[in-house]
Short mmCIF file of C-alpha atoms in Angstrom, two decimals:
data_model
loop_
_atom_site.label_atom_id
_atom_site.label_comp_id
_atom_site.label_asym_id
_atom_site.label_seq_id
_atom_site.Cartn_x
_atom_site.Cartn_y
_atom_site.Cartn_z
CA MET A 1 195.76 -87.82 236.15
CA ASN A 2 192.70 -88.49 233.97
CA LEU A 3 192.68 -90.92 231.04
CA LEU A 4 193.86 -88.51 228.34
CA GLU A 5 196.57 -87.13 230.62
CA ASP A 6 197.75 -90.68 231.25
CA LEU A 7 197.76 -91.43 227.51
CA LYS A 8 199.79 -88.26 226.89
CA PHE A 9 202.31 -89.20 229.60
CA ARG A 10 202.72 -92.59 227.98
CA GLY A 11 203.16 -91.12 224.51
CA LEU A 12 200.09 -92.93 223.25
CA ILE A 13 198.43 -90.02 221.45
CA HIS A 14 199.91 -89.58 218.00
CA GLN A 15 196.94 -87.98 216.22
CA CYS A 16 193.41 -87.06 217.20
CA THR A 17 190.70 -85.60 215.01
CA ASP A 18 189.42 -83.36 217.81
CA LEU A 19 191.27 -83.80 221.09
CA GLU A 20 189.39 -81.02 222.87
CA GLY A 21 186.04 -82.39 221.73
CA LEU A 22 187.03 -85.90 222.76
CA ALA A 23 188.06 -84.65 226.20
CA LYS A 24 184.61 -83.11 226.66
CA LYS A 25 182.92 -86.28 225.43
CA LEU A 26 184.87 -88.43 227.90
CA ALA A 27 184.10 -86.02 230.74
CA GLU A 28 180.36 -86.38 230.08
CA GLY A 29 180.37 -90.10 230.88
CA SER A 30 181.13 -93.54 229.55
CA ILE A 31 181.61 -93.90 225.79
CA ARG A 32 181.95 -96.86 223.45
CA LEU A 33 185.08 -97.21 221.32
CA TYR A 34 186.65 -99.83 219.12
CA ALA A 35 189.82 -101.04 217.45
CA GLY A 36 190.00 -103.41 214.50
CA PHE A 37 192.14 -106.52 214.06
CA ASP A 38 192.33 -108.30 210.73
CA PRO A 39 192.88 -112.09 210.87
CA THR A 40 196.06 -112.39 208.79
CA ALA A 41 197.34 -115.34 210.89
CA ASN A 42 195.96 -117.69 213.54
CA SER A 43 197.42 -115.53 216.30
CA LEU A 44 197.98 -111.90 217.13
CA HIS A 45 201.57 -110.78 217.73
CA ILE A 46 203.10 -108.14 219.96
CA GLY A 47 202.64 -105.51 217.27
CA HIS A 48 198.92 -105.74 218.16
CA LEU A 49 199.48 -105.18 221.86
CA LEU A 50 199.38 -101.39 221.74
CA PRO A 51 195.74 -101.05 220.55
CA ILE A 52 194.67 -104.00 222.74
CA LEU A 53 196.16 -102.50 225.90
CA THR A 54 194.85 -99.04 224.98
CA LEU A 55 191.34 -100.51 224.80
CA ARG A 56 191.99 -101.92 228.25
CA ARG A 57 193.08 -98.52 229.56
CA PHE A 58 189.78 -97.05 228.36
CA GLN A 59 187.84 -99.88 230.04
CA LEU A 60 189.66 -99.37 233.34
CA ALA A 61 188.65 -95.70 233.09
CA GLY A 62 184.98 -96.71 232.83
CA HIS A 63 184.43 -96.87 229.06
CA SER A 64 183.17 -99.79 226.93
CA PRO A 65 185.72 -101.24 224.51
CA TYR A 66 184.79 -103.15 221.38
CA ALA A 67 187.21 -105.33 219.47
CA LEU A 68 186.35 -105.81 215.82
CA VAL A 69 187.82 -108.84 214.07
CA GLY A 70 187.83 -108.39 210.31
CA GLY A 71 186.30 -111.60 209.00
CA SER A 72 185.40 -109.67 205.82
CA THR A 73 188.22 -107.16 205.55
CA GLY A 74 190.66 -110.01 206.21
CA LEU A 75 189.46 -111.57 202.94
CA ILE A 76 190.39 -108.39 201.06
CA GLY A 77 193.61 -107.19 202.69
CA ASP A 78 194.72 -103.78 203.91
CA PRO A 79 197.30 -102.13 201.59
CA THR A 80 198.77 -100.33 204.60
CA GLY A 81 202.47 -100.98 205.10
CA ARG A 82 202.71 -103.33 202.14
CA SER A 83 204.87 -103.04 199.02
CA VAL A 84 202.90 -105.83 197.31
CA GLU A 85 199.36 -107.10 197.56
CA ARG A 86 198.59 -109.48 200.41
CA PRO A 87 198.00 -113.12 199.52
CA ILE A 88 194.33 -114.06 199.33
CA ASN A 89 193.32 -116.60 201.98
CA THR A 90 190.34 -118.92 201.77
CA LYS A 91 187.11 -118.12 203.60
CA GLU A 92 187.57 -121.22 205.78
CA THR A 93 191.09 -120.17 206.79
CA VAL A 94 190.01 -116.65 207.67
CA GLU A 95 187.06 -117.99 209.68
CA ALA A 96 189.37 -120.22 211.72
CA TRP A 97 191.82 -117.38 212.31
CA THR A 98 188.95 -115.07 213.30
CA GLU A 99 187.76 -117.45 216.03
CA SER A 100 191.31 -117.87 217.34
CA ILE A 101 191.86 -114.12 217.55
CA LYS A 102 188.49 -113.53 219.25
CA LEU A 103 189.59 -115.97 221.96
CA GLN A 104 192.94 -114.21 222.41
CA LEU A 105 191.29 -110.82 222.80
CA SER A 106 189.17 -112.14 225.67
CA ARG A 107 192.31 -112.41 227.83
CA PHE A 108 192.82 -108.67 227.93
CA LEU A 109 189.32 -107.19 228.24
CA GLU A 110 186.55 -107.77 230.79
CA PHE A 111 183.54 -109.25 229.00
CA ASP A 112 181.36 -110.31 231.93
CA HIS A 113 179.95 -108.82 235.10
CA ALA A 114 180.87 -105.26 234.25
CA PRO A 115 178.61 -102.28 233.45
CA ASN A 116 181.11 -101.36 230.73
CA ALA A 117 181.64 -104.92 229.48
CA ALA A 118 183.68 -105.40 226.34
CA ARG A 119 182.33 -107.01 223.17
CA VAL A 120 183.92 -108.71 220.18
CA PHE A 121 182.41 -108.32 216.71
CA ASN A 122 183.12 -109.94 213.37
CA ASN A 123 182.41 -107.61 210.45
CA TYR A 124 181.52 -110.60 208.26
CA ASP A 125 178.27 -110.71 210.26
CA TRP A 126 177.02 -107.55 208.55
CA PHE A 127 178.95 -107.56 205.27
CA ALA A 128 177.74 -111.06 204.31
CA SER A 129 174.18 -109.81 203.76
CA ILE A 130 174.97 -106.49 202.06
CA ASN A 131 173.89 -106.06 198.45
CA ILE A 132 176.80 -104.81 196.33
CA ILE A 133 174.62 -102.34 194.40
CA GLU A 134 173.22 -100.84 197.59
CA PHE A 135 176.70 -100.65 199.10
CA LEU A 136 178.17 -98.80 196.10
CA ARG A 137 175.16 -96.46 195.92
CA ASP A 138 175.03 -95.62 199.62
CA CYS A 139 178.72 -95.75 200.55
CA GLY A 140 180.73 -95.58 197.34
CA THR A 141 179.30 -92.15 196.59
CA CYS A 142 180.74 -90.78 199.86
CA PHE A 143 184.25 -90.59 198.43
CA THR A 144 185.82 -89.43 195.20
CA ILE A 145 188.64 -91.37 193.57
CA ASN A 146 190.83 -88.30 194.14
CA TYR A 147 190.11 -88.48 197.88
CA MET A 148 191.01 -92.16 198.02
CA LEU A 149 194.17 -91.82 195.94
CA ALA A 150 195.38 -88.99 198.17
CA LYS A 151 195.52 -91.25 201.22
CA GLU A 152 199.07 -92.11 202.22
CA THR A 153 198.31 -95.82 202.40
CA VAL A 154 197.30 -95.78 198.72
CA GLN A 155 199.95 -93.27 197.60
CA SER A 156 202.72 -95.58 198.79
CA ARG A 157 201.40 -98.33 196.52
CA LEU A 158 200.76 -96.43 193.30
CA ASN A 159 204.14 -97.20 191.75
CA GLN A 160 203.79 -100.92 192.42
CA GLY A 161 200.10 -100.95 191.64
CA VAL A 162 197.08 -101.42 193.89
CA SER A 163 194.11 -103.61 193.00
CA PHE A 164 190.51 -102.43 193.10
CA ALA A 165 189.96 -104.93 195.92
CA GLU A 166 192.61 -103.32 198.13
CA LEU A 167 191.49 -99.83 197.12
CA SER A 168 188.01 -100.75 198.39
CA TYR A 169 189.44 -101.67 201.82
CA MET A 170 189.05 -98.04 202.88
CA LEU A 171 185.32 -98.17 202.07
CA LEU A 172 184.88 -101.37 204.05
CA GLN A 173 186.62 -100.04 207.14
CA ALA A 174 184.73 -96.75 206.88
CA TYR A 175 181.48 -98.71 206.78
CA ASP A 176 182.53 -100.65 209.90
CA PHE A 177 182.84 -97.40 211.85
CA ALA A 178 179.54 -96.06 210.50
CA PHE A 179 177.76 -99.35 211.30
CA LEU A 180 179.08 -99.50 214.87
CA HIS A 181 178.25 -95.83 215.38
CA LYS A 182 174.68 -96.27 214.12
CA GLU A 183 173.88 -99.60 215.80
CA TYR A 184 175.90 -99.30 219.04
CA ASP A 185 176.62 -95.57 219.45
CA CYS A 186 180.34 -96.22 219.07
CA ALA A 187 181.90 -92.76 219.28
CA LEU A 188 185.62 -93.41 218.88
CA GLN A 189 187.91 -95.55 216.76
CA ILE A 190 191.54 -96.07 217.79
CA GLY A 191 194.41 -97.63 215.87
CA GLY A 192 198.03 -97.30 214.85
CA SER A 193 199.12 -94.17 213.04
CA ASP A 194 199.17 -96.12 209.77
CA GLN A 195 195.36 -96.40 210.10
CA TRP A 196 194.77 -92.64 210.13
CA GLY A 197 193.47 -92.55 206.55
CA ASN A 198 191.02 -95.40 207.14
CA ILE A 199 189.81 -93.89 210.42
CA THR A 200 189.19 -90.45 208.94
CA ALA A 201 187.34 -92.09 206.03
CA GLY A 202 184.99 -93.60 208.60
CA LEU A 203 184.40 -90.18 210.12
CA GLU A 204 183.60 -88.81 206.63
CA MET A 205 180.99 -91.54 206.10
CA ILE A 206 179.44 -90.97 209.54
CA ASP A 207 179.17 -87.26 208.76
CA LYS A 208 177.76 -87.66 205.25
CA VAL A 209 175.42 -90.63 205.80
CA LEU A 210 174.42 -90.33 209.47
CA HIS A 211 175.05 -86.61 209.97
CA LYS A 212 176.64 -87.40 213.32
CA LYS A 213 179.89 -86.57 215.12
CA ALA A 214 182.53 -89.14 216.01
CA TYR A 215 186.23 -89.16 216.85
CA GLY A 216 189.44 -90.84 215.78
CA LEU A 217 192.66 -91.33 217.74
CA THR A 218 195.87 -92.99 216.66
CA MET A 219 198.83 -94.28 218.60
CA PRO A 220 202.42 -94.16 217.32
CA LEU A 221 203.78 -97.05 215.32
CA VAL A 222 206.33 -98.69 217.57
CA MET A 223 209.81 -98.82 216.10
CA LYS A 224 212.99 -99.67 217.95
CA LYS A 225 215.59 -96.94 218.33
CA ASP A 226 217.84 -98.65 215.77
CA GLY A 227 215.09 -98.22 213.18
CA THR A 228 214.12 -101.90 212.97
CA LYS A 229 210.51 -103.05 213.10
CA PHE A 230 209.18 -103.74 216.57
CA GLY A 231 208.10 -107.27 217.38
CA LYS A 232 210.35 -109.03 214.90
CA THR A 233 213.28 -111.31 215.69
CA SER A 234 215.57 -113.38 213.54
CA GLY A 235 213.03 -116.18 213.91
CA GLY A 236 210.07 -114.03 212.80
CA ALA A 237 207.22 -112.40 214.70
CA VAL A 238 206.83 -112.61 218.46
CA TRP A 239 203.37 -114.17 218.80
CA LEU A 240 200.89 -114.03 221.67
CA ASP A 241 200.09 -117.74 221.20
CA PRO A 242 202.37 -119.75 223.54
CA GLN A 243 202.47 -122.56 220.96
CA LEU A 244 204.09 -120.22 218.44
CA THR A 245 206.30 -118.21 220.82
CA SER A 246 206.96 -119.89 224.16
CA PRO A 247 206.48 -117.81 227.33
CA TYR A 248 210.23 -118.11 227.96
CA GLU A 249 211.10 -116.79 224.49
CA PHE A 250 208.47 -114.08 224.98
CA TYR A 251 210.03 -113.08 228.32
CA GLN A 252 213.51 -113.05 226.80
CA PHE A 253 212.39 -110.73 223.99
CA TRP A 254 211.38 -108.06 226.48
CA LEU A 255 214.34 -108.72 228.77
CA ASN A 256 216.70 -108.00 225.86
CA THR A 257 215.16 -104.57 225.21
CA ASP A 258 217.75 -101.90 224.45
CA ASP A 259 218.33 -99.22 227.10
CA ALA A 260 217.09 -96.60 224.64
CA ASP A 261 213.73 -98.39 224.21
CA VAL A 262 212.93 -99.70 227.68
CA VAL A 263 211.34 -96.59 229.27
CA PRO A 264 209.03 -95.91 226.31
CA PHE A 265 208.08 -99.60 226.31
CA LEU A 266 207.30 -99.45 230.05
CA LYS A 267 204.93 -96.58 229.26
CA TYR A 268 203.35 -98.29 226.26
CA PHE A 269 203.00 -101.88 227.41
CA THR A 270 202.60 -101.91 231.19
CA PHE A 271 200.09 -100.57 233.68
CA LEU A 272 202.76 -99.40 236.10
CA GLU A 273 202.01 -96.01 237.64
CA CYS A 274 203.81 -92.89 236.47
CA GLU A 275 205.91 -92.73 239.64
CA GLU A 276 207.11 -96.33 239.25
CA ILE A 277 208.14 -95.75 235.64
CA LEU A 278 210.07 -92.63 236.60
CA GLU A 279 211.86 -94.63 239.30
CA TYR A 280 212.91 -97.24 236.72
CA GLU A 281 214.06 -94.42 234.44
CA GLU A 282 216.23 -93.08 237.26
CA ALA A 283 217.61 -96.55 237.96
CA LEU A 284 218.43 -96.94 234.27
CA THR A 285 220.44 -93.71 234.40
CA ASN A 286 222.27 -94.46 237.64
CA LYS A 287 222.67 -98.25 237.51
CA PRO A 288 222.10 -99.43 233.94
CA GLU A 289 224.08 -102.62 234.53
CA GLU A 290 221.36 -103.90 236.89
CA ARG A 291 218.78 -103.79 234.07
CA ALA A 292 215.97 -103.27 236.58
CA ALA A 293 213.77 -101.60 233.96
CA GLN A 294 214.18 -104.49 231.51
CA ARG A 295 213.38 -107.05 234.20
CA ALA A 296 210.25 -105.15 235.21
CA LEU A 297 209.16 -104.81 231.58
CA ALA A 298 209.67 -108.51 230.85
CA LYS A 299 207.76 -109.65 233.94
CA GLU A 300 204.87 -107.20 233.54
CA VAL A 301 204.20 -107.90 229.86
CA THR A 302 204.65 -111.67 230.22
CA ALA A 303 202.16 -111.62 233.11
CA LEU A 304 199.67 -109.67 231.00
CA VAL A 305 199.87 -112.12 228.10
CA HIS A 306 200.61 -115.47 229.76
CA GLY A 307 199.65 -114.98 233.42
CA GLY A 308 201.52 -114.26 236.61
CA GLN A 309 202.61 -117.86 237.24
CA GLU A 310 204.23 -118.18 233.81
CA ALA A 311 205.93 -114.81 234.28
CA SER A 312 207.39 -115.90 237.62
CA THR A 313 208.59 -119.19 236.14
CA CYS A 314 210.27 -117.40 233.23
CA GLU A 315 211.86 -114.88 235.59
CA LYS A 316 213.22 -117.60 237.85
CA ALA A 317 214.55 -119.71 234.96
CA SER A 318 216.16 -116.68 233.34
CA GLU A 319 217.91 -115.60 236.54
CA ILE A 320 219.20 -119.11 237.25
CA LEU A 321 220.49 -119.50 233.71
CA PHE A 322 222.21 -116.13 233.99
CA ARG A 323 223.85 -117.07 237.29
CA GLY A 324 224.67 -120.57 236.12
CA GLU A 325 222.92 -122.16 239.13
CA LEU A 326 221.23 -124.80 237.03
CA HIS A 327 221.19 -127.35 239.84
CA LEU A 328 218.50 -125.19 241.50
CA LEU A 329 216.08 -125.65 238.60
CA ALA A 330 213.15 -127.97 239.23
CA PRO A 331 212.00 -130.30 236.40
CA ASP A 332 209.10 -127.95 235.60
CA ASP A 333 211.53 -125.03 235.34
CA LEU A 334 213.76 -127.03 233.01
CA GLU A 335 210.75 -127.79 230.85
CA ALA A 336 210.02 -124.07 230.72
CA VAL A 337 213.61 -123.40 229.68
CA SER A 338 213.31 -126.07 226.99
CA CYS A 339 210.73 -123.93 225.22
CA GLY A 340 213.19 -121.09 224.83
CA VAL A 341 216.52 -122.75 224.04
CA SER A 342 217.71 -125.28 221.49
CA THR A 343 216.54 -128.68 222.74
CA ILE A 344 217.25 -132.24 221.63
CA GLN A 345 215.99 -135.58 222.92
CA VAL A 346 218.28 -138.56 223.52
CA ASP A 347 217.48 -142.11 224.57
CA LYS A 348 218.23 -142.26 228.30
CA ARG A 349 220.08 -145.54 227.78
CA GLU A 350 222.63 -143.88 225.48
CA LYS A 351 226.12 -143.44 226.90
CA MET A 352 227.24 -140.35 225.07
CA THR A 353 230.28 -138.19 225.75
CA LEU A 354 230.04 -134.47 226.30
CA LEU A 355 231.89 -133.94 223.02
CA GLU A 356 229.28 -136.00 221.17
CA LEU A 357 226.43 -134.10 222.82
CA LEU A 358 228.09 -130.82 221.92
CA ILE A 359 227.99 -131.81 218.26
CA LEU A 360 224.55 -133.44 218.37
CA SER A 361 222.93 -130.45 220.08
CA GLY A 362 224.39 -128.02 217.56
CA ALA A 363 226.40 -126.20 220.22
CA ALA A 364 229.57 -126.78 218.16
CA PRO A 365 229.77 -127.23 214.38
CA SER A 366 232.56 -129.82 214.40
CA LYS A 367 234.69 -131.98 216.69
CA ARG A 368 237.69 -129.83 215.91
CA GLN A 369 235.88 -126.67 216.98
CA ALA A 370 234.46 -128.42 220.04
CA ARG A 371 237.94 -129.46 221.23
CA GLU A 372 239.17 -125.89 220.75
CA ASP A 373 236.24 -124.69 222.87
CA PHE A 374 237.18 -127.09 225.64
CA GLN A 375 240.78 -125.84 225.55
CA ALA A 376 239.56 -122.24 225.71
CA GLY A 377 237.39 -123.01 228.76
CA ALA A 378 234.23 -122.06 226.88
CA VAL A 379 232.18 -125.22 227.57
CA TYR A 380 229.91 -125.60 230.59
CA LEU A 381 227.82 -128.56 231.73
CA ASN A 382 224.91 -127.77 234.07
CA GLY A 383 226.47 -124.47 235.02
CA PHE A 384 229.99 -125.77 235.74
CA LYS A 385 233.02 -125.42 233.49
CA ALA A 386 233.78 -128.68 231.67
CA THR A 387 237.34 -129.66 230.76
CA ASP A 388 237.00 -133.30 229.69
CA PRO A 389 235.45 -133.76 226.23
CA ASP A 390 235.34 -137.53 226.76
CA LEU A 391 233.22 -137.32 229.90
CA VAL A 392 230.31 -139.76 229.60
CA VAL A 393 227.12 -137.91 230.56
CA GLY A 394 225.46 -140.65 232.56
CA GLU A 395 222.65 -140.34 235.11
CA GLY A 396 225.05 -138.99 237.71
CA GLN A 397 225.99 -136.06 235.45
CA ARG A 398 222.38 -135.22 234.58
CA LEU A 399 219.98 -132.86 236.33
CA HIS A 400 217.18 -134.93 237.89
CA GLN A 401 218.73 -137.87 235.99
CA ALA A 402 217.01 -136.62 232.85
CA TYR A 403 218.47 -133.28 231.71
CA ALA A 404 221.79 -131.75 230.73
CA VAL A 405 222.30 -128.07 229.97
CA ILE A 406 225.26 -127.35 227.75
CA ARG A 407 226.56 -123.81 227.41
CA ARG A 408 229.11 -122.74 224.84
CA GLY A 409 230.45 -119.25 225.39
CA LYS A 410 228.35 -116.75 227.32
CA LYS A 411 224.87 -117.08 225.83
CA SER A 412 224.62 -120.22 223.68
CA TYR A 413 222.47 -122.63 225.74
CA HIS A 414 221.41 -126.10 224.60
CA LEU A 415 219.22 -128.53 226.54
CA VAL A 416 219.47 -132.31 226.25
CA LYS A 417 216.47 -134.30 227.47
CA PHE A 418 217.13 -137.97 228.20
CA GLN A 419 213.92 -139.95 227.71
#
């Protein structure tokens, strides 16, 4: 199937300003397209993966993807999806976040040695030198206040109030599209469905100022079947930076995908072929207990973000933890596990009992509860059921003389590192 057919199969086309016209444009040859990413933190999170991977799909099909980091728009703040105005960050903070995000984007797109090489832009590079009077005269006259207030992103904020700064965000993003179209012949902007109003504003400016034709395409906002926001956990966002979300935690997020979500996520977030995805869908129907689709999803996405070696390590550690065969874990694997489970450090000379470690690690809230857990057979040490709360966890009871994995119940893992 061609690119648009593949995007349709994957459910990645939510809206398009002119799908037939875009199909003809793509058939004529390579085009340039872009997606924007505002630096609202020092890392992107998995909510950004859909536009990033869609840019990659276009590049693999022979087109040139541009990633625009909003060094200027990040100073203003997009009202989209917000009930209150975003906090204003300093210029220095936004600059640092912009550089961090530019580096992250380079992992997913091919920037060198390709005829359709990707590029990263920072819109501060052109906004910094723009005269405010010229901007209002040339661009502010493209839109009426009625047009701007009618946009859904603004409508949703009218009751709470929207500042002039956030109202102007639409003008800034529209100018980005017009600038990239004029200077680099960028014909298409993609983004989440919540960006539809900003994308179409850019098309209006291109039409009125440049008298040219361009296209806009949005992808669906990803929500889990239970209605909760995708990419959030009880601990917050799932980040692409391994220092903020460890590869093991990242892997576990995808592995725990609900059956109702896993096939759409395979389509959205992996580059598996159509036939492979349909096979996983069939396996999910016939043998859901094997969770083959979830395991494939976790490994594929972790490999995309953190590399194949990290994905294999996470897969191995996860399977061993699940089977309880902790004695098979190498020190490096245990270190990988330590990034994803509750971990404490203890002086290796300490002679502590299992009961004391249970309390210290947070596995049990009290000695009374811990003793009840022992009586119920709910405590495991290094994969084996533990019955003696007074067992001293010396070197002989440790993995590689330096680790102890305590499990309480079925899923509560705690790692003790003796150093």
